[in-house]
Amino acid sequence: MHAAQVHSWSEGPRYVSVDDPPAPSDSQIQLRVLAAGAHQVVRSRASGAHYSARQLPHTVGVDCVAKDEATGQLYYCFTLQGGTFAERINFDRSIVYPLPHHVDPIAFAASVNPAMSSWMAITNRTCLPKDSAIVILGATSASGRLAVHVAKALGATKVVGVARNAVALEKVQGLDDFVVLQDPIAETDFSKIQNCDVVLDYVYGDAAVQLLTSLARSKKPVQYVEIGSLAQKTADFPSALLRSFDLTVRGAGAGSWSIGALQKELHTLVAKMAEWELLSARPIPLKDIETVWGDASLARNGRVVFVP
């Protein structure tokens, strides 16, 4: 069979012939991969930059949608062992999650990884109060759009999106309100977020500083969770701001929760996502990975998903 493997961290993935997987053990199931997403973590691992990928050869991928050819059952699969950019894989039965037949494998493979960020942030890095209001900074990003669904699924009664593009914000499904970032950011009117309980931040930098500064007179506890840095890698938070109200600051990422915790949460997340509007995706044959891997323009038409 074929797989995408990295044999040198500086060269990127290659489409190679590999041995077929052996017969699965009693605790395993052999599945045919239908679609696997080229998420940022996948690209980071393929370059050798991610802590979870250190050994060569490295089979690319961390998740996929796959099918049991004997029954036709679809599954979502997640693993940091062995990779998923291959035609067939033996998975431990504990890390495969059944999907209804109506699910689009391409869209689902594109969407679960970006949805994990907000799901794990809320379930593992906050104490979500009843009838909570959640603010999503970076709501027009792929992860931000899915975070709206996640917040509602986990009990938020109000979700406010924050981003620069007003037209894009109006199209984000499920938002109860939104705030358009101005230029300069200090001129942004943050009055619509004044009663929030949780801030999920995919942007960071100056936008995060101004948003939290606007909450400095908040009469209720605010939980701020830093998830991504789409705008800037650093932020200058004045010391007085951190003392001015009941603010809890946390980060959410693979270093702040365990893989075991993720695998537990995936049972619920995958079932919920089967009923959501998913991200648009662009399927690309796995055999073309060597020529398209470095083409950033492909993502303009949706998240890239490779199809063996």
Short mmCIF file of C-alpha atoms in Angstrom, two decimals:
data_model
loop_
_atom_site.label_atom_id
_atom_site.label_comp_id
_atom_site.label_asym_id
_atom_site.label_seq_id
_atom_site.Cartn_x
_atom_site.Cartn_y
_atom_site.Cartn_z
CA MET A 1 0.00 0.00 0.00
CA HIS A 2 1.01 3.67 -0.03
CA ALA A 3 1.56 6.26 2.68
CA ALA A 4 3.01 9.76 3.07
CA GLN A 5 6.24 9.66 5.03
CA VAL A 6 8.99 12.06 6.01
CA HIS A 7 12.52 10.62 5.74
CA SER A 8 14.33 13.93 6.28
CA TRP A 9 12.86 16.79 8.31
CA SER A 10 14.12 19.32 5.78
CA GLU A 11 12.56 17.66 2.71
CA GLY A 12 8.87 17.29 3.54
CA PRO A 13 6.55 14.30 2.94
CA ARG A 14 7.01 11.75 0.16
CA TYR A 15 4.46 9.37 -1.34
CA VAL A 16 6.00 5.95 -0.74
CA SER A 17 5.20 2.25 -0.85
CA VAL A 18 5.03 0.59 2.55
CA ASP A 19 4.10 -2.84 3.84
CA ASP A 20 0.43 -3.61 4.33
CA PRO A 21 -0.58 -3.59 8.01
CA PRO A 22 -0.64 -7.02 9.63
CA ALA A 23 -3.88 -8.70 10.65
CA PRO A 24 -5.35 -6.68 13.53
CA SER A 25 -5.19 -8.06 17.06
CA ASP A 26 -8.31 -8.61 19.17
CA SER A 27 -7.99 -5.08 20.56
CA GLN A 28 -7.57 -3.51 17.12
CA ILE A 29 -9.65 -2.79 14.05
CA GLN A 30 -8.28 -2.37 10.53
CA LEU A 31 -9.78 0.57 8.66
CA ARG A 32 -9.46 2.07 5.20
CA VAL A 33 -8.62 5.77 5.42
CA LEU A 34 -11.01 8.01 3.49
CA ALA A 35 -9.72 11.48 4.42
CA ALA A 36 -7.01 13.00 6.63
CA GLY A 37 -6.59 16.70 7.38
CA ALA A 38 -3.40 18.71 6.87
CA HIS A 39 -3.82 20.63 10.14
CA GLN A 40 -1.17 22.96 11.53
CA VAL A 41 -0.09 20.35 14.07
CA VAL A 42 0.31 17.86 11.20
CA ARG A 43 2.59 20.26 9.34
CA SER A 44 4.55 21.04 12.49
CA ARG A 45 5.12 17.35 13.15
CA ALA A 46 6.13 16.75 9.53
CA SER A 47 8.84 19.40 9.84
CA GLY A 48 10.23 17.92 13.06
CA ALA A 49 9.31 21.09 14.97
CA HIS A 50 6.68 19.50 17.20
CA TYR A 51 7.69 17.78 20.43
CA SER A 52 5.55 14.72 19.60
CA ALA A 53 7.46 13.87 16.39
CA ARG A 54 11.13 13.05 16.75
CA GLN A 55 11.70 9.74 14.97
CA LEU A 56 12.28 9.05 11.26
CA PRO A 57 10.73 7.77 9.11
CA HIS A 58 7.66 9.72 10.19
CA THR A 59 4.23 8.84 8.80
CA VAL A 60 2.28 12.07 8.42
CA GLY A 61 -1.05 12.81 10.10
CA VAL A 62 -2.78 12.70 13.49
CA ASP A 63 -6.39 11.97 12.62
CA CYS A 64 -8.70 10.81 9.86
CA VAL A 65 -12.10 9.56 8.87
CA ALA A 66 -11.92 5.89 7.97
CA LYS A 67 -14.21 2.99 7.09
CA ASP A 68 -14.54 -0.58 8.25
CA GLU A 69 -14.75 -2.28 4.84
CA ALA A 70 -16.45 -5.32 6.37
CA THR A 71 -19.42 -3.39 7.78
CA GLY A 72 -19.34 -0.01 6.05
CA GLN A 73 -19.22 1.77 9.43
CA LEU A 74 -17.46 5.15 9.41
CA TYR A 75 -15.14 6.22 12.24
CA TYR A 76 -13.23 9.28 13.31
CA CYS A 77 -9.76 8.26 14.48
CA PHE A 78 -7.10 10.18 16.41
CA THR A 79 -3.58 9.05 17.20
CA LEU A 80 -0.09 10.44 17.76
CA GLN A 81 1.38 7.00 17.11
CA GLY A 82 1.98 5.84 13.55
CA GLY A 83 0.36 8.60 11.49
CA THR A 84 -2.83 8.60 9.39
CA PHE A 85 -1.74 9.52 5.84
CA ALA A 86 -1.93 5.93 4.64
CA GLU A 87 -4.37 3.69 2.81
CA ARG A 88 -5.10 1.28 5.67
CA ILE A 89 -4.30 1.40 9.37
CA ASN A 90 -4.75 -0.83 12.41
CA PHE A 91 -6.26 1.30 15.19
CA ASP A 92 -6.77 0.41 18.80
CA ARG A 93 -10.53 0.15 19.26
CA SER A 94 -10.35 2.62 22.17
CA ILE A 95 -9.36 5.51 19.87
CA VAL A 96 -11.95 5.12 17.10
CA TYR A 97 -15.26 6.97 17.33
CA PRO A 98 -18.26 5.82 15.26
CA LEU A 99 -19.91 8.27 12.88
CA PRO A 100 -23.37 8.27 11.33
CA HIS A 101 -23.47 7.38 7.64
CA HIS A 102 -24.64 10.84 6.56
CA VAL A 103 -21.38 12.51 7.61
CA ASP A 104 -19.20 13.92 4.82
CA PRO A 105 -15.77 12.33 5.45
CA ILE A 106 -13.90 15.23 3.81
CA ALA A 107 -15.57 18.00 5.83
CA PHE A 108 -15.42 16.01 9.05
CA ALA A 109 -11.71 15.27 8.65
CA ALA A 110 -11.15 19.00 8.13
CA SER A 111 -13.17 20.11 11.14
CA VAL A 112 -12.53 18.00 14.24
CA ASN A 113 -8.98 19.19 14.90
CA PRO A 114 -9.84 22.91 14.89
CA ALA A 115 -12.93 22.21 17.02
CA MET A 116 -10.82 20.43 19.63
CA SER A 117 -9.14 23.68 20.67
CA SER A 118 -12.25 25.36 22.06
CA TRP A 119 -13.81 22.11 23.32
CA MET A 120 -10.73 21.29 25.40
CA ALA A 121 -10.33 24.92 26.48
CA ILE A 122 -13.85 25.02 27.91
CA THR A 123 -14.03 21.50 29.35
CA ASN A 124 -10.49 21.31 30.77
CA ARG A 125 -9.35 24.91 31.30
CA THR A 126 -12.44 26.72 32.60
CA CYS A 127 -15.17 26.31 35.17
CA LEU A 128 -18.12 27.29 33.03
CA PRO A 129 -20.90 28.89 35.09
CA LYS A 130 -24.55 28.24 34.35
CA ASP A 131 -26.05 30.45 31.64
CA SER A 132 -22.62 31.78 30.77
CA ALA A 133 -21.63 34.37 28.19
CA ILE A 134 -18.58 33.54 26.09
CA VAL A 135 -16.53 35.90 23.94
CA ILE A 136 -14.53 34.49 21.01
CA LEU A 137 -11.65 36.71 19.91
CA GLY A 138 -10.90 35.61 16.34
CA ALA A 139 -14.42 34.36 15.63
CA THR A 140 -14.00 34.40 11.83
CA SER A 141 -11.08 31.94 11.86
CA ALA A 142 -11.78 28.25 11.22
CA SER A 143 -11.35 27.39 14.90
CA GLY A 144 -13.29 30.47 15.96
CA ARG A 145 -16.30 29.60 13.81
CA LEU A 146 -16.43 26.11 15.27
CA ALA A 147 -15.95 27.52 18.77
CA VAL A 148 -19.39 29.11 18.48
CA HIS A 149 -20.96 25.66 18.08
CA VAL A 150 -18.77 24.30 20.87
CA ALA A 151 -19.73 27.07 23.30
CA LYS A 152 -23.45 26.55 22.69
CA ALA A 153 -23.12 22.77 22.95
CA LEU A 154 -21.40 23.11 26.32
CA GLY A 155 -24.04 25.39 27.81
CA ALA A 156 -23.30 29.00 26.87
CA THR A 157 -26.45 31.05 26.48
CA LYS A 158 -24.75 33.97 24.76
CA VAL A 159 -21.76 33.97 22.39
CA VAL A 160 -20.21 37.21 21.13
CA GLY A 161 -17.68 37.10 18.28
CA VAL A 162 -14.82 39.58 17.89
CA ALA A 163 -12.84 40.05 14.67
CA ARG A 164 -11.79 42.69 12.14
CA ASN A 165 -14.04 41.79 9.21
CA ALA A 166 -17.65 42.89 9.76
CA VAL A 167 -18.95 41.08 6.68
CA ALA A 168 -17.32 37.82 7.76
CA LEU A 169 -18.65 38.20 11.31
CA GLU A 170 -22.20 38.55 10.02
CA LYS A 171 -21.82 35.16 8.31
CA VAL A 172 -20.61 33.27 11.40
CA GLN A 173 -23.40 30.86 12.25
CA GLY A 174 -24.73 30.94 15.82
CA LEU A 175 -23.34 34.24 17.08
CA ASP A 176 -25.69 36.25 19.29
CA ASP A 177 -23.75 39.46 18.71
CA PHE A 178 -20.38 40.66 17.46
CA VAL A 179 -17.75 43.35 17.88
CA VAL A 180 -15.71 44.67 14.96
CA LEU A 181 -12.09 45.49 15.80
CA GLN A 182 -11.12 48.99 14.70
CA ASP A 183 -7.80 50.40 13.55
CA PRO A 184 -6.32 51.44 15.88
CA ILE A 185 -7.70 48.74 18.19
CA ALA A 186 -7.96 51.21 21.07
CA GLU A 187 -10.93 52.79 19.27
CA THR A 188 -12.94 49.53 19.36
CA ASP A 189 -16.24 49.65 21.24
CA PHE A 190 -16.22 46.60 23.53
CA SER A 191 -19.46 47.48 25.33
CA LYS A 192 -21.20 44.34 24.01
CA ILE A 193 -18.87 42.03 25.96
CA GLN A 194 -19.11 43.67 29.37
CA ASN A 195 -21.09 40.87 31.00
CA CYS A 196 -18.96 37.99 29.77
CA ASP A 197 -17.76 35.04 31.85
CA VAL A 198 -15.17 33.50 29.50
CA VAL A 199 -12.91 34.83 26.75
CA LEU A 200 -11.48 32.37 24.21
CA ASP A 201 -8.59 34.06 22.39
CA TYR A 202 -7.28 32.89 19.01
CA VAL A 203 -5.67 36.25 18.19
CA TYR A 204 -3.56 37.46 21.14
CA GLY A 205 -1.41 40.61 21.07
CA ASP A 206 -2.85 44.12 21.18
CA ALA A 207 -6.42 42.95 20.60
CA ALA A 208 -6.29 40.78 23.72
CA VAL A 209 -4.84 43.62 25.80
CA GLN A 210 -7.53 46.08 24.71
CA LEU A 211 -10.32 43.56 25.19
CA LEU A 212 -9.26 42.75 28.75
CA THR A 213 -8.64 46.42 29.50
CA SER A 214 -12.28 47.07 28.58
CA LEU A 215 -13.28 44.57 31.29
CA ALA A 216 -11.23 46.21 34.04
CA ARG A 217 -14.39 47.36 35.87
CA SER A 218 -16.12 43.99 35.57
CA LYS A 219 -18.18 43.08 38.64
CA LYS A 220 -18.01 39.34 37.94
CA PRO A 221 -15.15 36.84 37.53
CA VAL A 222 -13.71 36.57 34.02
CA GLN A 223 -11.82 33.55 32.74
CA TYR A 224 -9.44 34.32 29.86
CA VAL A 225 -8.08 31.36 27.89
CA GLU A 226 -5.29 31.90 25.35
CA ILE A 227 -5.56 29.35 22.53
CA GLY A 228 -3.89 30.85 19.46
CA SER A 229 -1.80 33.77 18.21
CA LEU A 230 -3.11 34.60 14.76
CA ALA A 231 -2.22 38.28 15.10
CA GLN A 232 0.81 38.47 17.39
CA LYS A 233 3.03 36.13 19.41
CA THR A 234 3.43 38.47 22.38
CA ALA A 235 1.18 40.77 24.41
CA ASP A 236 2.01 43.59 26.81
CA PHE A 237 -0.40 43.23 29.73
CA PRO A 238 0.06 46.04 32.27
CA SER A 239 0.51 44.71 35.80
CA ALA A 240 -2.28 46.98 37.05
CA LEU A 241 -4.72 45.37 34.61
CA LEU A 242 -4.10 41.94 36.08
CA ARG A 243 -4.90 43.31 39.54
CA SER A 244 -7.89 45.42 38.58
CA PHE A 245 -10.62 42.75 38.52
CA ASP A 246 -11.27 39.08 39.22
CA LEU A 247 -9.37 37.69 36.23
CA THR A 248 -8.09 34.16 35.70
CA VAL A 249 -5.58 33.67 32.88
CA ARG A 250 -4.88 30.25 31.42
CA GLY A 251 -3.57 28.73 28.22
CA ALA A 252 -5.15 25.83 26.36
CA GLY A 253 -3.12 23.47 24.21
CA ALA A 254 -1.67 19.98 24.16
CA GLY A 255 0.68 20.88 27.00
CA SER A 256 -2.13 21.95 29.31
CA TRP A 257 -4.28 18.83 29.05
CA SER A 258 -3.49 15.16 28.57
CA ILE A 259 -4.05 12.99 25.51
CA GLY A 260 -6.14 10.75 27.76
CA ALA A 261 -8.40 13.68 28.58
CA LEU A 262 -8.75 14.47 24.86
CA GLN A 263 -9.62 10.89 24.00
CA LYS A 264 -12.31 10.92 26.69
CA GLU A 265 -13.79 14.19 25.41
CA LEU A 266 -13.77 13.03 21.78
CA HIS A 267 -16.61 10.62 22.50
CA THR A 268 -18.91 13.57 23.13
CA LEU A 269 -17.36 16.05 20.69
CA VAL A 270 -17.51 13.69 17.70
CA ALA A 271 -21.15 12.85 18.36
CA LYS A 272 -22.07 16.54 18.64
CA MET A 273 -20.13 17.53 15.52
CA ALA A 274 -21.99 15.03 13.37
CA GLU A 275 -24.96 17.43 13.49
CA TRP A 276 -23.08 20.73 12.94
CA GLU A 277 -22.37 22.77 9.86
CA LEU A 278 -18.73 21.86 9.19
CA LEU A 279 -15.86 23.72 7.56
CA SER A 280 -15.41 23.79 3.82
CA ALA A 281 -12.57 21.55 2.68
CA ARG A 282 -10.48 20.91 -0.40
CA PRO A 283 -9.74 17.22 -1.07
CA ILE A 284 -6.41 16.41 -2.69
CA PRO A 285 -5.20 12.93 -3.74
CA LEU A 286 -2.51 11.67 -1.38
CA LYS A 287 -0.36 10.74 -4.36
CA ASP A 288 0.04 14.47 -5.09
CA ILE A 289 1.37 15.38 -1.65
CA GLU A 290 4.94 15.98 -2.82
CA THR A 291 3.92 18.67 -5.31
CA VAL A 292 1.25 20.46 -3.25
CA TRP A 293 2.58 20.26 0.32
CA GLY A 294 4.23 23.68 0.19
CA ASP A 295 1.48 25.44 -1.78
CA ALA A 296 -0.12 27.80 0.74
CA SER A 297 -2.62 29.05 -1.84
CA LEU A 298 -4.58 25.78 -1.68
CA ALA A 299 -6.04 26.69 1.72
CA ARG A 300 -7.88 29.68 0.21
CA ASN A 301 -10.54 27.28 -1.06
CA GLY A 302 -11.03 25.48 2.25
CA ARG A 303 -8.96 23.41 4.64
CA VAL A 304 -6.72 20.91 2.87
CA VAL A 305 -7.64 17.26 3.26
CA PHE A 306 -5.70 14.41 1.68
CA VAL A 307 -7.50 11.41 0.23
CA PRO A 308 -5.55 8.13 -0.14
#
